C-alpha cells in the first residue's frame, strides 16, 4: 500500500479530496517503529505532528517517585505532537509504542501553508484537538476525585468508547487488550491494588475478566456514559 493510501485512512484526513491527499503526501514521511520503542521522551521532544497509521502508542508521565500515569492510548487514525501554534499537550510526555506501529511525521516547514490553503483540514484538526483536551480534562477530574473502583470503571468506559465494544449478552467486551498493570497506570495505583479491586468488581458483577480481556456490564457502561454527557 502506498503512502497516499495510508493517508486516506487517517480519521483526521477524511475531509480531504484525493488531490489534497496527494499534496499532504508530499509533507509526510512514514516510519515503522517496533513494539516497546520510545517515539519521544520529555528530554528528546522535538516539534512535529504525528499520525498513527498502524498500531498503538501510549502517552504517560512520571511523578517524582517514578510512578507512571497513563494519559492516553492512541490507535490508528489518531494524532499527537506539537507544531507552531497547534499543541496536543504531549511535550512533557513519554510516548511509547505498545505494538509495532507505522507513524507518519508532517514536515513542519510546509505545514503552515497547507493549513491556510485547506480550511476543512484546519477545522477537522481543531475538532480533534478540542476532543482530546476535553477527554484528558475529564480523565484528570475523575482520577483525582474518585476512589479506586470508580477510577477503574471510568478508565474501562473511556477505553470502551475509544476502542469499541463487542456485545456478548449482559456484558460488553472492550476492544483492546488490557493487563492489570496497564489499568494501574491509568488509575495511578499499584498493580496489586488494581488486581484486588478488579476481583471485587467481578464479585459485584460490574465486570468480567480474562487473559488481557475485560468485559463491562452493560448497565454499568450505560450509567457511566450517561453521567459523562
Coordinates of C-alpha atoms in Angstrom, one line a residue:
X1 CA 0.0 0.0 0.0
X2 CA 1.5 3.4 -1.0
X3 CA 1.6 6.4 1.2
X4 CA -1.4 8.1 -0.3
X5 CA -3.5 5.0 0.5
X6 CA -2.0 5.2 4.0
X7 CA -3.0 8.8 4.5
X8 CA -6.5 8.3 3.1
X9 CA -7.3 6.0 6.1
X10 CA -6.5 8.5 8.8
X11 CA -9.7 9.7 10.6
X12 CA -8.4 13.2 10.6
X13 CA -7.8 13.2 6.8
X14 CA -11.3 12.0 5.8
X15 CA -12.2 15.6 4.9
X16 CA -9.6 15.8 2.2
X17 CA -10.0 15.1 -1.5
X18 CA -7.6 12.9 -3.5
X19 CA -5.8 15.9 -4.8
X20 CA -5.4 17.3 -1.3
X21 CA -4.2 13.9 -0.1
X22 CA -1.5 13.9 -2.8
X23 CA -0.4 17.3 -1.6
X24 CA -0.4 16.1 2.0
X25 CA 1.6 13.0 0.9
X26 CA 4.4 15.3 0.0
X27 CA 4.5 16.7 3.5
X28 CA 4.9 13.4 5.3
X29 CA 7.3 10.6 6.0
X30 CA 6.4 7.2 7.3
X31 CA 8.5 5.2 9.8
X32 CA 7.8 1.7 11.1
X33 CA 8.6 1.6 14.9
X34 CA 8.9 -1.7 16.7
X35 CA 6.9 -2.5 19.8
X36 CA 8.1 -1.1 23.2
X37 CA 10.1 1.7 21.5
X38 CA 10.1 5.3 22.6
X39 CA 8.9 7.8 20.0
X40 CA 9.6 10.6 22.4
X41 CA 10.6 11.3 26.0
X42 CA 10.5 14.8 27.6
X43 CA 14.2 15.1 27.0
X44 CA 14.0 14.1 23.3
X45 CA 10.9 16.2 22.4
X46 CA 11.0 17.9 19.0
X47 CA 8.3 19.8 17.2
X48 CA 6.1 17.9 14.8
X49 CA 2.7 16.4 14.3
X50 CA 2.5 12.6 14.1
X51 CA -0.3 10.4 12.8
X52 CA -0.7 6.8 13.9
X53 CA -1.2 4.8 10.7
X54 CA -1.0 1.4 12.2
X55 CA -0.5 0.1 15.7
X56 CA -0.9 1.7 19.1
X57 CA 1.0 4.1 21.3
X58 CA 0.8 5.0 25.0
X59 CA 1.3 8.5 26.4
X60 CA 2.3 8.8 30.0
X61 CA 4.1 10.9 32.6
X62 CA 6.3 10.1 35.6
X63 CA 5.7 11.6 39.1
X64 CA 8.6 12.4 41.5
X65 CA 8.7 8.8 42.7
X66 CA 8.9 7.5 39.2
X67 CA 5.4 6.1 39.1
X68 CA 3.8 6.1 35.6
X69 CA 0.5 7.8 34.9
X70 CA -1.1 7.0 31.5
X71 CA -2.7 10.0 29.9
X72 CA -4.0 8.2 26.8
X73 CA -3.7 5.3 24.4
X74 CA -3.8 6.2 20.8
X75 CA -4.6 3.8 17.9
X76 CA -5.0 4.1 14.2
X77 CA -6.1 7.5 12.9
X78 CA -5.1 9.5 16.0
X79 CA -2.7 12.4 16.0
X80 CA -0.3 13.7 18.6
X81 CA 2.6 16.2 18.9
X82 CA 3.1 20.0 18.8
X83 CA 3.8 22.2 15.8
X84 CA 3.8 26.1 15.6
X85 CA 0.6 27.1 17.5
X86 CA -1.0 23.7 17.5
X87 CA -0.4 21.6 20.6
X88 CA -1.9 18.3 21.8
X89 CA -0.2 18.7 25.1
X90 CA 2.3 16.0 24.6
X91 CA 5.6 17.9 25.1
X92 CA 6.3 16.6 28.6
X93 CA 5.1 13.0 27.9
X94 CA 6.8 9.7 27.3
X95 CA 5.3 8.3 24.1
X96 CA 6.0 4.6 23.5
X97 CA 4.7 2.1 21.0
X98 CA 2.8 -0.8 22.6
X99 CA 2.5 -2.6 19.2
X100 CA 4.6 -2.4 16.1
X101 CA 3.4 0.9 14.6
X102 CA 3.6 2.9 11.4
X103 CA 4.0 6.6 12.3
X104 CA 3.7 9.5 9.9
X105 CA 5.5 12.8 10.6
X106 CA 4.4 16.1 9.0
X107 CA 7.1 18.4 7.6
X108 CA 6.7 21.4 9.9
X109 CA 8.3 23.9 7.4
X110 CA 5.5 23.5 4.9
X111 CA 2.6 22.7 7.2
X112 CA 1.5 26.3 7.8
X113 CA 0.9 27.0 4.1
X114 CA -1.1 23.7 3.9
X115 CA -3.4 24.8 6.8
X116 CA -4.0 28.3 5.3
X117 CA -5.0 26.7 1.9
X118 CA -7.1 23.9 3.4
X119 CA -9.6 25.3 5.9
X120 CA -11.6 22.0 6.1
X121 CA -8.5 20.2 7.4
X122 CA -7.9 23.0 9.9
X123 CA -11.5 22.6 11.2
X124 CA -11.0 18.9 11.5
X125 CA -7.7 19.4 13.3
X126 CA -9.4 21.8 15.7
X127 CA -12.2 19.3 16.3
X128 CA -9.7 16.5 17.2
X129 CA -7.8 18.9 19.4
X130 CA -10.9 20.0 21.3
X131 CA -12.0 16.4 21.9
X132 CA -8.5 15.5 23.2
X133 CA -8.4 18.4 25.6
X134 CA -11.9 17.6 26.9
X135 CA -11.1 13.9 27.2
X136 CA -7.9 14.5 29.2
X137 CA -9.6 17.1 31.4
X138 CA -12.4 14.6 32.2
X139 CA -9.9 11.9 32.9
X140 CA -7.9 14.1 35.3
X141 CA -11.1 15.1 37.1
X142 CA -12.3 11.6 37.6
X143 CA -8.9 10.2 38.6
X144 CA -8.4 13.0 41.1
X145 CA -11.8 12.7 42.8
X146 CA -12.8 9.0 42.6
X147 CA -12.0 6.0 44.7
X148 CA -10.1 3.1 43.1
X149 CA -13.2 1.3 42.0
X150 CA -14.5 4.5 40.4
X151 CA -11.2 5.2 38.7
X152 CA -11.1 1.7 37.2
X153 CA -14.7 1.8 36.0
X154 CA -14.2 5.2 34.5
X155 CA -11.0 4.0 32.7
X156 CA -12.8 1.0 31.3
X157 CA -15.6 3.0 30.0
X158 CA -13.2 5.5 28.4
X159 CA -11.4 2.7 26.7
X160 CA -14.6 1.1 25.5
X161 CA -15.7 4.4 24.0
X162 CA -12.3 4.7 22.3
X163 CA -11.7 1.2 21.1
X164 CA -15.2 -0.1 20.7
X165 CA -17.1 -2.9 22.4
X166 CA -18.5 -6.4 21.4
X167 CA -22.0 -7.2 22.6
X168 CA -21.9 -10.5 24.5
X169 CA -25.3 -10.7 26.3
X170 CA -25.3 -8.7 29.5
X171 CA -21.7 -7.8 29.1
X172 CA -19.7 -5.9 26.5
X173 CA -16.1 -6.9 25.7
X174 CA -13.8 -3.9 25.5
X175 CA -12.0 -4.0 22.1
X176 CA -8.4 -3.6 23.4
X177 CA -6.1 -5.9 25.3
X178 CA -5.6 -4.8 28.9
X179 CA -3.3 -6.1 31.6
X180 CA -3.7 -5.3 35.3
X181 CA -0.5 -3.2 35.1
X182 CA -1.9 -1.1 32.2
X183 CA -5.1 -0.4 34.1
X184 CA -3.0 0.5 37.1
X185 CA -1.1 3.1 35.0
X186 CA -4.4 4.8 34.2
X187 CA -5.7 4.7 37.7
X188 CA -2.5 5.8 39.3
X189 CA -2.4 2.8 41.6
X190 CA -0.2 -0.3 42.1
X191 CA -0.8 -3.4 40.1
X192 CA -1.5 -5.3 43.3
X193 CA -4.2 -2.8 44.4
X194 CA -5.8 -2.9 41.0
X195 CA -5.9 -6.7 41.0
X196 CA -7.7 -6.7 44.3
X197 CA -10.2 -4.0 43.1
X198 CA -10.8 -5.9 39.8
X199 CA -11.6 -9.1 41.8
X200 CA -14.1 -7.1 43.9
X201 CA -15.7 -5.6 40.8
X202 CA -16.1 -9.2 39.4
X203 CA -17.8 -10.3 42.6
X204 CA -20.2 -7.3 42.2
X205 CA -20.8 -8.4 38.6
X206 CA -19.8 -5.0 37.3
X207 CA -17.2 -6.6 35.1
X208 CA -15.8 -10.0 34.0
X209 CA -12.1 -10.6 33.3
X210 CA -10.0 -13.0 31.2
X211 CA -6.4 -13.1 29.9
X212 CA -5.8 -9.4 28.9
X213 CA -9.5 -9.1 28.4
X214 CA -12.2 -7.2 30.3
X215 CA -16.0 -7.2 29.9
X216 CA -18.1 -4.5 31.4
X217 CA -21.7 -5.0 32.4
X218 CA -24.0 -3.1 30.1
X219 CA -25.9 -1.4 32.9
X220 CA -22.6 0.0 34.4
X221 CA -21.4 1.0 31.0
X222 CA -24.6 3.0 30.1
X223 CA -24.8 4.5 33.6
X224 CA -21.3 5.9 33.4
X225 CA -21.7 7.1 29.8
X226 CA -24.9 8.9 30.7
X227 CA -23.1 10.6 33.6
X228 CA -20.5 12.0 31.2
X229 CA -23.0 13.7 28.9

